[in-house]
Structure formats: structure tokens, C-alpha cells
CSV table of C-alpha atoms in Angstrom, one decimal:
chain,number,residue,atom,x,y,z
A,8,MET,CA,0.5,29.3,-25.8
A,9,SER,CA,-2.0,26.6,-26.7
A,10,MET,CA,-1.4,22.9,-26.1
A,11,PRO,CA,-1.2,20.6,-29.1
A,12,ALA,CA,-4.3,18.5,-29.7
A,13,ASP,CA,-2.3,15.3,-29.5
A,14,SER,CA,-0.6,16.3,-26.3
A,15,PRO,CA,-0.1,13.3,-23.9
A,16,VAL,CA,-1.6,15.5,-21.1
A,17,LEU,CA,-4.8,16.0,-23.0
A,18,ARG,CA,-5.0,12.4,-24.0
A,19,ASP,CA,-4.6,11.4,-20.4
A,20,LEU,CA,-7.2,13.9,-19.1
A,21,GLY,CA,-9.8,13.8,-21.8
A,22,PRO,CA,-13.2,14.9,-20.8
A,23,SER,CA,-12.5,14.2,-17.1
A,24,ALA,CA,-10.6,17.5,-16.8
A,25,GLY,CA,-13.8,19.6,-17.4
A,26,ARG,CA,-15.8,17.2,-15.2
A,27,GLY,CA,-13.2,17.7,-12.4
A,28,HIS,CA,-13.6,21.5,-12.7
A,29,TRP,CA,-17.4,21.3,-12.3
A,30,LEU,CA,-17.0,18.9,-9.3
A,31,ALA,CA,-14.5,21.2,-7.7
A,32,ALA,CA,-16.9,24.1,-8.0
A,33,GLY,CA,-19.7,22.0,-6.5
A,34,VAL,CA,-17.5,20.9,-3.6
A,35,VAL,CA,-16.6,24.6,-2.8
A,36,ALA,CA,-20.2,25.7,-3.0
A,37,ALA,CA,-21.5,22.8,-0.9
A,38,ALA,CA,-18.7,23.2,1.6
A,39,ALA,CA,-19.5,26.9,2.0
A,40,LEU,CA,-23.1,26.2,2.7
A,41,ALA,CA,-22.2,23.6,5.3
A,42,VAL,CA,-19.9,26.0,7.0
A,43,LEU,CA,-22.5,28.7,7.0
A,44,ALA,CA,-25.0,26.5,8.9
A,45,GLU,CA,-23.6,27.4,12.3
A,46,PRO,CA,-23.5,31.2,12.0
A,47,LEU,CA,-26.9,31.3,10.3
A,48,GLY,CA,-28.4,28.9,12.8
A,49,GLN,CA,-29.7,26.7,10.1
A,50,ARG,CA,-28.8,23.1,11.0
A,51,TRP,CA,-30.5,21.7,7.9
A,52,LEU,CA,-27.7,23.3,5.8
A,53,LEU,CA,-25.1,21.2,7.7
A,54,CYS,CA,-27.2,18.0,7.5
A,55,THR,CA,-27.7,18.4,3.8
A,56,PHE,CA,-24.4,19.9,2.5
A,57,LYS,CA,-21.9,18.2,4.7
A,58,PRO,CA,-22.6,14.7,3.4
A,59,LEU,CA,-23.1,16.2,-0.1
A,60,THR,CA,-19.6,17.7,-0.2
A,61,THR,CA,-18.0,14.4,0.6
A,62,TRP,CA,-20.3,12.6,-1.9
A,63,LEU,CA,-19.1,15.0,-4.6
A,64,ILE,CA,-15.5,14.2,-3.7
A,65,ILE,CA,-16.3,10.5,-4.2
A,66,ALA,CA,-17.8,11.4,-7.6
A,67,TYR,CA,-14.6,13.2,-8.5
A,68,ALA,CA,-12.5,10.2,-7.3
A,69,TRP,CA,-14.7,7.7,-9.2
A,70,ALA,CA,-13.2,8.6,-12.6
A,71,ARG,CA,-9.6,8.4,-11.4
A,72,GLY,CA,-7.0,5.6,-10.9
A,73,ARG,CA,-8.4,3.1,-13.2
A,74,ALA,CA,-4.9,1.8,-14.0
A,75,SER,CA,-4.8,0.4,-10.5
A,76,PRO,CA,-8.2,-1.1,-9.8
A,77,ALA,CA,-7.3,-2.7,-6.4
A,78,ALA,CA,-5.8,0.4,-4.9
A,79,ARG,CA,-8.7,2.5,-6.4
A,80,ARG,CA,-11.2,0.2,-4.7
A,81,TRP,CA,-9.5,0.7,-1.3
A,82,LEU,CA,-9.3,4.5,-1.8
A,83,LEU,CA,-13.0,4.7,-2.7
A,84,ALA,CA,-13.8,2.5,0.3
A,85,GLY,CA,-11.9,5.0,2.5
A,86,LEU,CA,-14.0,7.8,1.1
A,87,GLY,CA,-17.2,5.8,1.7
A,88,CYS,CA,-16.2,5.2,5.3
A,89,SER,CA,-15.5,8.9,5.6
A,90,LEU,CA,-19.0,9.7,4.3
A,91,ALA,CA,-20.4,7.4,7.0
A,92,GLY,CA,-18.3,9.2,9.6
A,93,ASP,CA,-19.5,12.5,8.4
A,94,ILE,CA,-23.1,11.5,8.8
A,95,ALA,CA,-22.5,10.1,12.3
A,96,LEU,CA,-20.8,13.3,13.4
A,97,LEU,CA,-23.9,15.3,12.5
A,98,TRP,CA,-24.7,14.3,16.1
A,99,PRO,CA,-21.5,15.4,17.9
A,100,ASP,CA,-22.2,13.6,21.2
A,101,ALA,CA,-24.1,10.4,20.3
A,102,GLY,CA,-22.3,10.0,17.0
A,103,PHE,CA,-18.7,10.8,18.2
A,104,VAL,CA,-17.6,7.1,18.7
A,105,PRO,CA,-19.3,5.8,15.5
A,106,GLY,CA,-17.8,8.7,13.6
A,107,LEU,CA,-14.4,8.0,15.1
A,108,ALA,CA,-14.8,4.3,14.0
A,109,GLY,CA,-15.8,5.4,10.5
A,110,PHE,CA,-12.7,7.6,10.0
A,111,LEU,CA,-10.5,4.9,11.6
A,112,LEU,CA,-11.7,2.5,8.9
A,113,ALA,CA,-11.1,5.2,6.3
A,114,HIS,CA,-7.5,5.6,7.3
A,115,LEU,CA,-7.0,1.9,7.3
A,116,CYS,CA,-8.4,1.8,3.7
A,117,TYR,CA,-6.0,4.6,2.7
A,118,LEU,CA,-3.1,2.7,4.3
A,119,VAL,CA,-3.9,-0.4,2.2
A,120,ALA,CA,-4.3,1.7,-1.0
A,121,PHE,CA,-1.0,3.6,-0.5
A,122,SER,CA,0.9,0.4,0.4
A,123,ARG,CA,0.2,-1.1,-3.0
A,124,ASP,CA,3.2,0.7,-4.5
A,125,THR,CA,5.2,1.8,-1.4
A,126,ARG,CA,7.6,0.1,0.9
A,127,PRO,CA,6.9,0.9,4.6
A,128,ALA,CA,10.5,1.8,5.2
A,129,SER,CA,10.1,4.9,3.0
A,130,ALA,CA,7.6,6.2,5.6
A,131,LEU,CA,9.9,6.0,8.6
A,132,GLY,CA,11.2,9.6,8.4
A,133,PRO,CA,7.7,11.1,8.0
A,134,LEU,CA,6.3,8.8,10.7
A,135,LEU,CA,8.8,10.1,13.2
A,136,GLY,CA,7.6,13.7,12.5
A,137,TYR,CA,3.9,12.9,12.6
A,138,GLY,CA,4.4,10.6,15.6
A,139,VAL,CA,6.0,13.4,17.6
A,140,ALA,CA,3.1,15.7,16.6
A,141,ALA,CA,0.5,13.1,17.7
A,142,ILE,CA,2.2,12.5,21.0
A,143,GLY,CA,2.5,16.3,21.7
A,144,LEU,CA,-1.2,16.8,20.9
A,145,LEU,CA,-2.3,13.9,23.0
A,146,SER,CA,-0.3,15.1,25.9
A,147,LEU,CA,-2.0,18.5,25.6
A,148,LEU,CA,-5.5,17.0,25.3
A,149,TRP,CA,-5.1,14.2,27.9
A,150,PRO,CA,-6.5,16.0,30.9
A,151,GLY,CA,-9.6,16.9,29.0
A,152,LEU,CA,-10.2,13.5,27.4
A,153,PRO,CA,-12.9,11.4,29.1
A,154,GLY,CA,-11.5,8.1,30.4
A,155,PRO,CA,-13.5,5.8,28.0
A,156,LEU,CA,-12.3,7.8,25.0
A,157,ARG,CA,-8.6,7.9,25.8
A,158,MET,CA,-7.7,4.5,24.2
A,159,PRO,CA,-9.9,4.9,21.1
A,160,VAL,CA,-8.5,8.4,20.5
A,161,THR,CA,-4.9,7.2,21.0
A,162,VAL,CA,-5.4,4.3,18.5
A,163,TYR,CA,-7.0,6.8,16.0
A,164,ALA,CA,-4.2,9.3,16.3
A,165,GLY,CA,-1.6,6.5,15.7
A,166,THR,CA,-3.5,5.3,12.6
A,167,LEU,CA,-3.9,8.8,11.3
A,168,ALA,CA,-0.1,9.5,11.8
A,169,ALA,CA,0.7,6.3,9.9
A,170,MET,CA,-1.6,7.1,7.0
A,171,ALA,CA,-0.1,10.6,6.6
A,172,ALA,CA,3.4,9.3,6.9
A,173,LEU,CA,2.8,6.6,4.3
A,174,ALA,CA,1.4,9.2,1.9
A,175,ALA,CA,4.5,11.3,2.4
A,176,GLY,CA,6.9,8.3,2.1
A,177,ARG,CA,5.1,7.3,-1.1
A,178,TRP,CA,5.8,10.6,-2.7
A,179,TRP,CA,9.4,10.4,-1.6
A,180,GLN,CA,9.9,6.9,-2.9
A,181,HIS,CA,8.5,7.8,-6.3
A,182,ARG,CA,9.7,11.4,-6.4
A,183,HIS,CA,11.3,10.9,-9.8
A,184,ALA,CA,8.4,9.1,-11.4
A,185,PRO,CA,6.2,10.7,-14.0
A,186,HIS,CA,3.2,10.7,-11.6
A,187,ARG,CA,5.1,12.4,-8.8
A,188,ARG,CA,2.8,15.4,-8.9
A,189,HIS,CA,-0.2,13.4,-8.0
A,190,LEU,CA,1.7,11.7,-5.1
A,191,ALA,CA,2.8,15.1,-3.8
A,192,ILE,CA,-0.8,16.2,-3.7
A,193,GLY,CA,-1.7,13.0,-1.8
A,194,ALA,CA,1.1,13.7,0.7
A,195,LEU,CA,-0.4,17.2,1.1
A,196,GLY,CA,-3.8,15.5,1.8
A,197,GLY,CA,-2.3,13.5,4.6
A,198,MET,CA,-0.9,16.6,6.2
A,199,PHE,CA,-4.3,18.4,5.8
A,200,PHE,CA,-6.0,15.5,7.6
A,201,VAL,CA,-3.6,15.7,10.5
A,202,CYS,CA,-4.3,19.4,10.7
A,203,SER,CA,-8.1,19.0,10.5
A,204,ASP,CA,-8.3,16.3,13.1
A,205,GLY,CA,-5.9,18.1,15.4
A,206,LEU,CA,-8.0,21.2,15.2
A,207,LEU,CA,-11.2,19.2,15.9
A,208,ALA,CA,-9.7,17.5,18.9
A,209,PHE,CA,-8.3,20.8,20.3
A,210,ASP,CA,-11.7,22.5,19.8
A,211,ARG,CA,-13.6,19.6,21.4
A,212,PHE,CA,-11.3,18.6,24.3
A,213,HIS,CA,-9.3,21.7,25.1
A,214,THR,CA,-10.3,25.2,24.0
A,215,ALA,CA,-13.1,26.3,21.7
A,216,LEU,CA,-11.7,27.8,18.5
A,217,PRO,CA,-13.1,31.0,16.9
A,218,TRP,CA,-14.7,29.8,13.7
A,219,GLY,CA,-13.7,26.3,14.6
A,220,THR,CA,-16.1,24.7,12.1
A,221,LEU,CA,-14.6,26.7,9.2
A,222,TRP,CA,-11.0,25.6,10.0
A,223,VAL,CA,-11.9,22.0,10.7
A,224,LEU,CA,-14.1,21.4,7.6
A,225,SER,CA,-12.0,23.4,5.2
A,226,THR,CA,-8.8,21.4,6.0
A,227,TYR,CA,-10.9,18.2,6.1
A,228,TRP,CA,-12.3,18.6,2.6
A,229,SER,CA,-9.0,19.8,1.3
A,230,ALA,CA,-7.5,16.6,2.7
A,231,GLN,CA,-10.1,14.4,1.0
A,232,TRP,CA,-9.8,16.2,-2.3
A,233,CYS,CA,-6.0,15.8,-2.3
A,234,ILE,CA,-6.2,12.2,-1.4
A,235,ALA,CA,-8.6,11.6,-4.2
A,236,SER,CA,-6.2,13.5,-6.5
A,237,SER,CA,-3.4,11.1,-5.6
A,238,MET,CA,-4.9,8.9,-8.3
A,239,ALA,CA,-4.2,10.2,-11.8
A,240,PRO,CA,-7.2,10.8,-14.1
A,241,GLY,CA,-8.1,8.5,-16.9
A,242,ALA,CA,-7.2,4.9,-17.8
A,243,ARG,CA,-3.6,6.0,-18.5
A,244,GLY,CA,-3.1,7.3,-14.9
A,245,GLN,CA,-0.3,5.7,-13.0
A,246,ALA,CA,-0.6,7.5,-9.6
A,247,LEU,CA,-1.3,4.2,-7.9
A,248,ALA,CA,0.8,1.4,-9.4
A,249,ALA,CA,-1.1,-1.5,-10.7
A,250,LYS,CA,1.4,-4.0,-9.4
A,251,PRO,CA,1.9,-4.5,-5.6
A,252,VAL,CA,5.4,-3.8,-4.2
A,253,PRO,CA,7.6,-6.9,-4.0
A,254,PRO,CA,8.8,-7.7,-0.5
A,255,ALA,CA,11.8,-5.7,0.6
């Protein structure tokens, strides 16, 4: 069954729908080449296509969320910090702390973006769940964490849990809103980020995972794509409210 030409969905998406499909294909292709770098022994593939994949996600996000310019700026800033973190982590040892700092800033930017239309109280339930998961993982990794990294990793884990919880609480608070589908995708992005960073930490500080790079990067880019998708496409998109939430 075809969709009417004057459908609100088509008016909302416009040409950005086709653009999104091409960018999605580009992300999948670039991500696949980045993941193949390790088994092929071609480091240049990782150095080229890992940053390119995140850059393509930024290009995808650029055309979205224009109804909420302030929140959109914060979300794009988070993606930019993530790109910086990606580049730093191309050097896993020397770049680990700068990469951690880049992603910490990214999660703080996402927290600000999500808080534009969400009361913190709505995230208390998800925060309990993500907090328990973070504490459990830290307890497992603690013996293998070098002393100087224990505090930074703990701060990062807490910030990541808060970001994922706020993304979930945001969807729950607006679960009856017209843009709830985008918010649900954003909540899924928070969950993917927790999975990705949990796998990365386990692989680095506990036990090497078979095909670890595949699992870590696939969940990471899924997370970033979903977070970018939490903003509705086009000027009519309302996934991030234009007005900040009044004090509770």
C-alpha cells in the first residue's frame, strides 16, 4: 500500500529519508572495513575507517533535531567529543586516558541534551538498574585495573550509567508523545553504549574476548547511531523539545 503524497510522515522526512539511507549504508561499509583491520593485519584500515564511521554518523545527525537547536548543539558536541575519543584510542596505551576523557565529555554533552526535556526524577528507576550493572562490572574488573586508572574509570562508569538512565527515563516520561519512537531508539542507544564500554573494559582489564573488536565497535556505532536518531528528522521533528523543562 503506497503512502499518500501529502502524508505528514513524508512532509516530515522529505529528502532526508533517502540521505539517511545512504549514510546508513556508508556507516555499515566503513565500520566493516574498520573491524577487518585486525584480522587482515592492516592497521591503516582502522586508522582511516574508524574515524570516518563516526564522522558519517555526525553527518547523519546534522540534518536532524532542528526544532530544538540548543539540544541539537549539545548532541552534536557529544558526537564531536566521541570522534576525538576515537582518534585518541587508535593508540590503545598512550591514548587511553585522552580517549576516556573524550568520551566522558561526550556523555556529559548527551546528559545536557537529554535533560532539555526530561525531569531527572524520571531516570531514577533506570539509574538503579544501570548503577547495579556498573558496580558489578567494576567489582569484577577492580583487581586488574591499574591504581592510577581506578578513579577515572569509576567516574566514567558513573557518568555513562547516568547518561543511559536519563535516555531511558526520557523515553518513559514521553512514552505517549508523538515522537516516542525516536526517544525509544535513543534509550536503546544508551543501552548499547553500556554494553560496548562494558565489553571494552572486560576485554582490556579482565579477559581477552574472541573477536573483541567486532563486538565492541558494532555495539559502539549502534549506540551512536541510535543516539543521533533520538532527534527527529527535519524542521518539524520534536524528538528533543525546544523548551527546557520547568523546575519540578
